[in-house]
PDB file of C-alpha atoms in Angstrom:
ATOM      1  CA  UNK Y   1      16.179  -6.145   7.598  1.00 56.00           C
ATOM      2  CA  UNK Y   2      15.946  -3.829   4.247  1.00 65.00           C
ATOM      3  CA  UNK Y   3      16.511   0.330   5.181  1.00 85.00           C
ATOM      4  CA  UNK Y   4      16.068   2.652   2.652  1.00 91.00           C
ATOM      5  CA  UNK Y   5      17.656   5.939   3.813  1.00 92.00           C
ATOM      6  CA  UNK Y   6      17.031   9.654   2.256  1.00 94.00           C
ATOM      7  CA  UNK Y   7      17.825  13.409   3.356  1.00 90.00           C
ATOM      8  CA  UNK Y   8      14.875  15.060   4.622  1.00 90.00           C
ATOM      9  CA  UNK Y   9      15.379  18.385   3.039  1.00 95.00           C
ATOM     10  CA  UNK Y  10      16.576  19.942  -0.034  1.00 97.00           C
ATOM     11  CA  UNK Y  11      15.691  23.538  -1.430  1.00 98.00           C
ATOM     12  CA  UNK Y  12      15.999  24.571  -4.882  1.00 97.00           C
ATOM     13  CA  UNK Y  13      15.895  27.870  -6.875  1.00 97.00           C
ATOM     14  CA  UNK Y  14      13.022  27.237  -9.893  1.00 97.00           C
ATOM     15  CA  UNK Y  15      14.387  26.515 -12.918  1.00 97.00           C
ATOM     16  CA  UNK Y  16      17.713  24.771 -11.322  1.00 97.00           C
ATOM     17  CA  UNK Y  17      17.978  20.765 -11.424  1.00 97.00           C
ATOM     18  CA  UNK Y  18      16.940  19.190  -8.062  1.00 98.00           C
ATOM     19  CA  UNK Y  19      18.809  16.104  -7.135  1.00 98.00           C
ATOM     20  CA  UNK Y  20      17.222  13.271  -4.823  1.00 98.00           C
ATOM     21  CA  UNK Y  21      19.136  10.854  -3.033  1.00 97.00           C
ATOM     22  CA  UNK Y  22      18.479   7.348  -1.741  1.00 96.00           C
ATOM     23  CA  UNK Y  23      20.461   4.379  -0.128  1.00 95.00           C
ATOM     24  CA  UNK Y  24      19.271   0.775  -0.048  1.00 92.00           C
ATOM     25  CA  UNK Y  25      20.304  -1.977   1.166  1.00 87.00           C
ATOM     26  CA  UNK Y  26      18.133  -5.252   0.178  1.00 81.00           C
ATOM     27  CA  UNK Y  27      20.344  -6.433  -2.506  1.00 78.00           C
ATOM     28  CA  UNK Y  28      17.137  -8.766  -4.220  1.00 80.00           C
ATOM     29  CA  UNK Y  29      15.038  -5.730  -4.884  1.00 78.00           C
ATOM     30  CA  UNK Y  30      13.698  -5.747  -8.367  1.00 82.00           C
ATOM     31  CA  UNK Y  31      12.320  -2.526  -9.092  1.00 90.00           C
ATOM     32  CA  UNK Y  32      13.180   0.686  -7.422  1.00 93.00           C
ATOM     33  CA  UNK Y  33       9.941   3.186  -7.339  1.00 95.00           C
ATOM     34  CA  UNK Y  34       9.907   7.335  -6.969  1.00 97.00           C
ATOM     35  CA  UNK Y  35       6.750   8.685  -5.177  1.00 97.00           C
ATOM     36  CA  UNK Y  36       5.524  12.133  -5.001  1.00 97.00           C
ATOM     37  CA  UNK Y  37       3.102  13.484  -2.016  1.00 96.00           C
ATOM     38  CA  UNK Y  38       1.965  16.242  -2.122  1.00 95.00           C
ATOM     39  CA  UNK Y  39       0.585  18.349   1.137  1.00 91.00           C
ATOM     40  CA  UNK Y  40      -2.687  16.342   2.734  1.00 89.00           C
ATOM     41  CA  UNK Y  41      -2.532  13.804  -0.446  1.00 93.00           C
ATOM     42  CA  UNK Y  42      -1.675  10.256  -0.851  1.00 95.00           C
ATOM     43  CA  UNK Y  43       1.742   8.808  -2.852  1.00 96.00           C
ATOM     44  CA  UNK Y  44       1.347   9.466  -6.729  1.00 96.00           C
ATOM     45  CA  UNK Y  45       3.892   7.097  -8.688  1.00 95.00           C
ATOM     46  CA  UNK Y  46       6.076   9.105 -10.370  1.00 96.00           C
ATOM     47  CA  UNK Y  47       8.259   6.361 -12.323  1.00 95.00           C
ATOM     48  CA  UNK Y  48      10.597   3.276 -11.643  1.00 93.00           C
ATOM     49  CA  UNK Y  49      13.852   1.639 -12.600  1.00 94.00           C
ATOM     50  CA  UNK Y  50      13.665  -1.926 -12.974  1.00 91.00           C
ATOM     51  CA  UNK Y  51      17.312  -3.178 -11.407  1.00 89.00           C
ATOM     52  CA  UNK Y  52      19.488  -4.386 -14.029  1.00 89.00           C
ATOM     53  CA  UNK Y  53      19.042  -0.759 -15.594  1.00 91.00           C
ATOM     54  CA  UNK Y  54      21.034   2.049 -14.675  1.00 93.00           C
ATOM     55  CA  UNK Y  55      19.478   4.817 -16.188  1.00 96.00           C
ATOM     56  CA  UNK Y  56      15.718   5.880 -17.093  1.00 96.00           C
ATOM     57  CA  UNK Y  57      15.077   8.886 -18.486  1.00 96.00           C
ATOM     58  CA  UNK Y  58      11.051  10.015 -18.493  1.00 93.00           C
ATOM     59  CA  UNK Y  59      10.343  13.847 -19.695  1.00 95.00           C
ATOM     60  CA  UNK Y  60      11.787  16.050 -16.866  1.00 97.00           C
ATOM     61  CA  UNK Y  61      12.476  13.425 -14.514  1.00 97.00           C
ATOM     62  CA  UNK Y  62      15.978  10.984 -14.874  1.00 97.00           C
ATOM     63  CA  UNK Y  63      16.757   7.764 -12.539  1.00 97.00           C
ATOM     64  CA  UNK Y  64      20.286   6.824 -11.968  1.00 97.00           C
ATOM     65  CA  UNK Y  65      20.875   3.437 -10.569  1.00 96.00           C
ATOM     66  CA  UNK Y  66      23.996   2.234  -9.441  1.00 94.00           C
ATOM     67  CA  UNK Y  67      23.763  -0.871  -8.001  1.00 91.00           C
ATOM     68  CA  UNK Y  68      27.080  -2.072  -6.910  1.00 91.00           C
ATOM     69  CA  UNK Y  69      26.427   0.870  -4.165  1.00 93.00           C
ATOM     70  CA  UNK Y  70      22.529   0.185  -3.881  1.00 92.00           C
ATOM     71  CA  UNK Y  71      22.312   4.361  -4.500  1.00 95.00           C
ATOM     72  CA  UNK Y  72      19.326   5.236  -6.644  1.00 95.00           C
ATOM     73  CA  UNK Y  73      18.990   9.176  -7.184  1.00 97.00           C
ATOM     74  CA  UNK Y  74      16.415  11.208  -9.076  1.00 98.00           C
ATOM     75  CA  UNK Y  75      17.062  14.514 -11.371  1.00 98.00           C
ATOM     76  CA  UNK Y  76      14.113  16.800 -11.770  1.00 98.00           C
ATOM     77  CA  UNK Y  77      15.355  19.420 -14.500  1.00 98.00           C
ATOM     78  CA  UNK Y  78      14.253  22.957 -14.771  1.00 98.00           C
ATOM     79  CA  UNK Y  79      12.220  22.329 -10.959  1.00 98.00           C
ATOM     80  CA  UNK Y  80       8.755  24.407 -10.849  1.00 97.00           C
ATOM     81  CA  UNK Y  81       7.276  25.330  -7.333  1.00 96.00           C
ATOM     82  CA  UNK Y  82       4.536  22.622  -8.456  1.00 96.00           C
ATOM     83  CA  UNK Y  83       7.569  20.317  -7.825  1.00 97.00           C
ATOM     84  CA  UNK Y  84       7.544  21.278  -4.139  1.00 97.00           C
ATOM     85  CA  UNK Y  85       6.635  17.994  -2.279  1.00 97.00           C
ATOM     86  CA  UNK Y  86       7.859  15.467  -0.128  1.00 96.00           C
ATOM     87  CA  UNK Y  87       9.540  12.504  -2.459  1.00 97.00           C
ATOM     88  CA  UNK Y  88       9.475   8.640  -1.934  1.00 97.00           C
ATOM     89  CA  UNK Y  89      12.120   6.094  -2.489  1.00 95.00           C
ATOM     90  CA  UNK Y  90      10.981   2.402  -2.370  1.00 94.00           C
ATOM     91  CA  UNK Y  91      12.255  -0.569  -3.334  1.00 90.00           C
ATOM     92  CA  UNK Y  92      10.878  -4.059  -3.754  1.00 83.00           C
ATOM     93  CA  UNK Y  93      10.536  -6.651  -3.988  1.00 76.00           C
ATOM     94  CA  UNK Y  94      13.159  -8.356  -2.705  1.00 63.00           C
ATOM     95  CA  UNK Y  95      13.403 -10.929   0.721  1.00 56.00           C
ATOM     96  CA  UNK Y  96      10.429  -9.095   2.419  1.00 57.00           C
ATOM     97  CA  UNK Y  97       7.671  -9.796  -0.630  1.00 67.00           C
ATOM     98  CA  UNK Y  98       6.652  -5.843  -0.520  1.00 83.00           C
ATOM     99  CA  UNK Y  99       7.710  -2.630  -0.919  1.00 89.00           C
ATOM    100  CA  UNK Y 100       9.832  -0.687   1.770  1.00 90.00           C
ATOM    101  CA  UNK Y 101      10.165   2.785   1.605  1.00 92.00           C
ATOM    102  CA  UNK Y 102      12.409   5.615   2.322  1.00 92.00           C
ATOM    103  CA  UNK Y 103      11.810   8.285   4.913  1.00 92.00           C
ATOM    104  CA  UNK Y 104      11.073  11.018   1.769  1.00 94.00           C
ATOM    105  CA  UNK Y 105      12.945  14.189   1.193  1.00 96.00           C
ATOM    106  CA  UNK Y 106      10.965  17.075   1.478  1.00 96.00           C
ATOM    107  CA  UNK Y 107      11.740  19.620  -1.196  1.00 97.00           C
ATOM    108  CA  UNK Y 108      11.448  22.932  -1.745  1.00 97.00           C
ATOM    109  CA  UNK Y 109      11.522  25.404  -4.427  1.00 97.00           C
ATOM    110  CA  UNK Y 110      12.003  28.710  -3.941  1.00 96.00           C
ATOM    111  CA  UNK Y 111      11.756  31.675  -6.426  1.00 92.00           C
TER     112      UNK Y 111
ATOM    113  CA  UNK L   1     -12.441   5.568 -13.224  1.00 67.00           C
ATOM    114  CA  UNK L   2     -10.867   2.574 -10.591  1.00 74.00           C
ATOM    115  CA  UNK L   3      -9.226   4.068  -7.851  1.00 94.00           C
ATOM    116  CA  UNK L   4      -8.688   4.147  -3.953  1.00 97.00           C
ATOM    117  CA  UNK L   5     -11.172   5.845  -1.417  1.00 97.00           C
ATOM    118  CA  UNK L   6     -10.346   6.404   2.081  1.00 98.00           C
ATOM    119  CA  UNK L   7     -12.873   7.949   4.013  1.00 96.00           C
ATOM    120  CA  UNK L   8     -13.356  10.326   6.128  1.00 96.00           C
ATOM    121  CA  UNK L   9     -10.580  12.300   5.392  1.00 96.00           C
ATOM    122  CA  UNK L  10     -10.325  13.799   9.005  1.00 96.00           C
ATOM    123  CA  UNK L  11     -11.103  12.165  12.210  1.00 95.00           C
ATOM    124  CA  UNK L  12     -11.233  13.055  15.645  1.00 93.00           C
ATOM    125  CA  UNK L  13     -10.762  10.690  18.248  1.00 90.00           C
ATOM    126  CA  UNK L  14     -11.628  11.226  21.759  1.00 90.00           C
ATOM    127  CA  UNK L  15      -9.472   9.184  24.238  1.00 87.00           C
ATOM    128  CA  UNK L  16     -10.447   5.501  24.792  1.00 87.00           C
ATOM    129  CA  UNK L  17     -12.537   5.257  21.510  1.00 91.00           C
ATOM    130  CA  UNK L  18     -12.140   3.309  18.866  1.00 94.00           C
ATOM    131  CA  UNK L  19     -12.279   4.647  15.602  1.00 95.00           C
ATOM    132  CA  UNK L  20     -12.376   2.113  11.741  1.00 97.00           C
ATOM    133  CA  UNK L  21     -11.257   4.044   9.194  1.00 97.00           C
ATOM    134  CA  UNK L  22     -12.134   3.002   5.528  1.00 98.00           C
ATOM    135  CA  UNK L  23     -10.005   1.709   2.575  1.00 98.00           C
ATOM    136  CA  UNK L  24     -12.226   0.946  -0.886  1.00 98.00           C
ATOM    137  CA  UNK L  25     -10.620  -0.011  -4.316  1.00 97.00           C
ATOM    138  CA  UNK L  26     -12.281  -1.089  -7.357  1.00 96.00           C
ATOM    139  CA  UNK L  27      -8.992  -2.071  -9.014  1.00 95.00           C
ATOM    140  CA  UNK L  28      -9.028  -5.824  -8.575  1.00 94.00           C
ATOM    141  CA  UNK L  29      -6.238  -5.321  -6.713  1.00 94.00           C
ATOM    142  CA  UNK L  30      -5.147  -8.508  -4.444  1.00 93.00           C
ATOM    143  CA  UNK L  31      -2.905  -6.443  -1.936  1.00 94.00           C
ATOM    144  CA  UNK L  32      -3.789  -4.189   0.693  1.00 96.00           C
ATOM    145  CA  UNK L  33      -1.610  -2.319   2.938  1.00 96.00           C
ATOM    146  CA  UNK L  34      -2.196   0.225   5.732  1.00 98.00           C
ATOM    147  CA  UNK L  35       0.517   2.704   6.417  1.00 97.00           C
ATOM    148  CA  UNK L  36       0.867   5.581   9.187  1.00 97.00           C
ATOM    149  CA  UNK L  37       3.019   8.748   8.725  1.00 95.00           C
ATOM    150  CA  UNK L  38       4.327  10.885  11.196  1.00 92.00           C
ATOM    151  CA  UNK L  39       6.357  13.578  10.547  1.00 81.00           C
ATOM    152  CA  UNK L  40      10.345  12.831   8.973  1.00 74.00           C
ATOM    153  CA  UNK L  41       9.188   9.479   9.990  1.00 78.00           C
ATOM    154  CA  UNK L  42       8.417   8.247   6.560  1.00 86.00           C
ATOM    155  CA  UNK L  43       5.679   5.328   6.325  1.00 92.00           C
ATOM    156  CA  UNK L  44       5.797   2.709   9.022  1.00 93.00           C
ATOM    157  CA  UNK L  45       3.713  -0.606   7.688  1.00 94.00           C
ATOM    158  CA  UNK L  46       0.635  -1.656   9.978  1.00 97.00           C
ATOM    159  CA  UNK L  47      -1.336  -4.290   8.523  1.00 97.00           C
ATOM    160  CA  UNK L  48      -1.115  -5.838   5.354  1.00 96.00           C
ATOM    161  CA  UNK L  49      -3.460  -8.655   3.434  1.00 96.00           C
ATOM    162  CA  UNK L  50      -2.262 -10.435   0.369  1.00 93.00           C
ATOM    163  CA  UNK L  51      -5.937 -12.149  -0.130  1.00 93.00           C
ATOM    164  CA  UNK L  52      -9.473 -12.498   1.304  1.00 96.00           C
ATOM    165  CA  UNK L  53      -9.305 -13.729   4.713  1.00 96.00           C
ATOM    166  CA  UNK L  54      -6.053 -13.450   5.554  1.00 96.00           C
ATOM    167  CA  UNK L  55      -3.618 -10.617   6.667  1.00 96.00           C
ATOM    168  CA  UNK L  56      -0.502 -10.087   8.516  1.00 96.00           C
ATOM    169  CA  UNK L  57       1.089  -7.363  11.016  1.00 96.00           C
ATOM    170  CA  UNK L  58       3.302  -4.794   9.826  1.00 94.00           C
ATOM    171  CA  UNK L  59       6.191  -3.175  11.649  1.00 92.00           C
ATOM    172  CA  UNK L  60       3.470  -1.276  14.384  1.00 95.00           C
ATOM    173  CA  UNK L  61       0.862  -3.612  14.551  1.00 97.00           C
ATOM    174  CA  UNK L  62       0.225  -3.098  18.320  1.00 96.00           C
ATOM    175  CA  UNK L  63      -3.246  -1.007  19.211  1.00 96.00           C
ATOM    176  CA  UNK L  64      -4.319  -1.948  15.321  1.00 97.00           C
ATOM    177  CA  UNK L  65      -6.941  -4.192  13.804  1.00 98.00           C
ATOM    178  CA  UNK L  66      -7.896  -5.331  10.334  1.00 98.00           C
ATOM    179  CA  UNK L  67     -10.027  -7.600   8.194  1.00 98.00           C
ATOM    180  CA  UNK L  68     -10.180  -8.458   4.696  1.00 98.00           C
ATOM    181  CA  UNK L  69     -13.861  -9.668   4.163  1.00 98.00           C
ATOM    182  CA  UNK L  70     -14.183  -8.678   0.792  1.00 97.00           C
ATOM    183  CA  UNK L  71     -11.296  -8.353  -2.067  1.00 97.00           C
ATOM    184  CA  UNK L  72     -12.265  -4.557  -2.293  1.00 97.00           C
ATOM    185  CA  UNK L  73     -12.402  -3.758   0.838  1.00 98.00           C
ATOM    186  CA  UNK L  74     -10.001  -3.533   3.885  1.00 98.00           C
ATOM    187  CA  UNK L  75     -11.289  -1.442   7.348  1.00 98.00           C
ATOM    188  CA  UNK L  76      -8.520  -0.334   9.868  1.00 98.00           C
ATOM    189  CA  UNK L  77      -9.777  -0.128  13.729  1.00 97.00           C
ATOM    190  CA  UNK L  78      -7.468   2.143  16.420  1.00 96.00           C
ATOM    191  CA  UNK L  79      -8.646   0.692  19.057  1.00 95.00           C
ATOM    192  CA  UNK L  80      -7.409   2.439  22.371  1.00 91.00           C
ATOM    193  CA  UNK L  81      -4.735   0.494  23.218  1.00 90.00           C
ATOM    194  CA  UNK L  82      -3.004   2.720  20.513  1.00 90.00           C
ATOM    195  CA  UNK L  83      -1.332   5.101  22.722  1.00 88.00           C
ATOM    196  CA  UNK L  84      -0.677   7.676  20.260  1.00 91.00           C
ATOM    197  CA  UNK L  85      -3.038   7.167  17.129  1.00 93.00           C
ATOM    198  CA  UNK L  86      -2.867  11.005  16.609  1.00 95.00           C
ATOM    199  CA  UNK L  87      -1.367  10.453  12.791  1.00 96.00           C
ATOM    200  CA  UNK L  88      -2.015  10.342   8.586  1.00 96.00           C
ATOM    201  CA  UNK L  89      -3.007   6.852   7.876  1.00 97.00           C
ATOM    202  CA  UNK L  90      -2.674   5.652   4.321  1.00 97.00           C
ATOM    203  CA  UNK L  91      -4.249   2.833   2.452  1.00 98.00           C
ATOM    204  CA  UNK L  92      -2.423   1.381  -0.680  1.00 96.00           C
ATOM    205  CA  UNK L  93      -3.442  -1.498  -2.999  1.00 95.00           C
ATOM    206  CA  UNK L  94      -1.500  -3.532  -5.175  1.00 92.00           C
ATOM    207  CA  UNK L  95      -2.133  -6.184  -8.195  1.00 88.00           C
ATOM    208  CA  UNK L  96       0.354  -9.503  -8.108  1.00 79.00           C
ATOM    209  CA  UNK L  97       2.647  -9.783 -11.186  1.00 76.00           C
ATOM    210  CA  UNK L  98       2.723  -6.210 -12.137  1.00 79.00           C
ATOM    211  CA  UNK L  99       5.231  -5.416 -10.236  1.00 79.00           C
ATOM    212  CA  UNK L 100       6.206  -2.114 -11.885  1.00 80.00           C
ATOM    213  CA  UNK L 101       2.949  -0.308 -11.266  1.00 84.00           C
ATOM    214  CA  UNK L 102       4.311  -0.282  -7.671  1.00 89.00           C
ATOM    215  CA  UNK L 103       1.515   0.662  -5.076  1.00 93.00           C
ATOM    216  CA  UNK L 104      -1.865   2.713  -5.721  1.00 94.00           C
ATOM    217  CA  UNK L 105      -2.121   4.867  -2.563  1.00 96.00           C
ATOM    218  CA  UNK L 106      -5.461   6.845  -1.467  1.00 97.00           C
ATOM    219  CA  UNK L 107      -5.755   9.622  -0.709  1.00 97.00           C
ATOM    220  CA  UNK L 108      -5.249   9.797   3.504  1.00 97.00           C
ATOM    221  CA  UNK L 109      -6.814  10.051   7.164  1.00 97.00           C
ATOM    222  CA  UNK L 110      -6.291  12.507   9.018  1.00 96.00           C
ATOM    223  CA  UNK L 111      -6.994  11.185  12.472  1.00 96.00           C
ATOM    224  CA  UNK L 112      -6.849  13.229  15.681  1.00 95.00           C
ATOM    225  CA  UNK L 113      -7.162  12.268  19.247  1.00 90.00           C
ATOM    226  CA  UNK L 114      -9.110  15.300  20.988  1.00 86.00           C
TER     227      UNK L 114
END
């Protein structure tokens, strides 16, 4: 069945570039989503990358897609301590008709 | 503004109850979904309904129930045949053919057993 697969930690000094990571492996995905949750809160779309893109670039946030690997990875540039949250990977949809997601990294930023 | 309510945002279960926990969107959203997190588990899918009347189980179905009366509306029961309901439940919506507005989420239950 599909797996999405992410670290589940990452620390960051502010103002240094965080770097997310994310494996798929559902080939027939068509979009591929970044989530943000915040502690106690729900999942707040944060942008997507529609899959025969390989880049997407959205204020302080950039999407790399490289789909011959099925590796999707998101840059947060000069990362604030409101950046600390866990992040989402999903992708969908493909063979399942829905969304799967990853396991989220949980990152933090430290001063 | 349209949105995503779940209520009550913390729950407390004592054993052998069973508890519904609420999912309401005004979005005119077809999709429903009902999620559970557990810590570095990620979201595991429990129920999900596509239209009115109809729904199917998710990956942990098992001690669950749903229904899907109404388009806006889409109740979870723990019943106690869920061994270990203590968890954050999360409702999500979704609209068919727009595909890149992913999922709306709410905003969680907190549910405890005590």
């Amino acid at each position: 069945g599909e797996d999405v697969e992410q670290s589940l930690f990452l620390s960051v000094r502010e103002g240094d570039s965080s770097v997310i990571n994310c494996t798929y492996t559902d080939s027939s995905s068509t979009y591929l989503y970044w989530y943000k949750q915040e502690p106690g809160a729900g999942l707040q779309l944060l942008t997507y990358i529609f899959s025969n893109m390989d880049m997407k670039q959205d204020q302080r946030l950039t999407v790399l897609l490289n789909k011959k690997d099925k590796h999707l990875s998101l840059r947060i540039a000069d990362t604030q301590t409101g950046d600390s949250a866990i992040y989402f990977c999903a992708e969908g949809p493909g063979t399942a008709s829905k969304l799967t997601f990853g396991t989220g990294t949980r990152l933090q930023v430290t001063l | 503004d349209g949105g995503i309510t779940q209520s009550p945002k913390y729950l407390f279960r004592k054993e052998g109850q069973n508890v519904t926990l609420s999912c309401e969107q005004n979005l005119n959203h077809d999709a429903m979904y009902w999620y559970r997190q557990d810590p570095g588990q990620g979201l595991r899918l429990i129920y999900y309904s596509q239209i009115v009347n109809d729904f199917q189980k998710g990956d942990i179905a098992e001690g669950y129930s749903v229904s899907r009366e109404k388009k806006e509306s889409f109740p979870l029961t723990v019943t106690s045949a869920q061994k270990n309901p203590t968890a954050f439940y999360l409702c999500a919506s979704s609209m068919e053919g727009q595909i890149s507005d992913g999922y709306t989420f709410g905003s969680g239950t907190r549910l405890t057993v005590v």
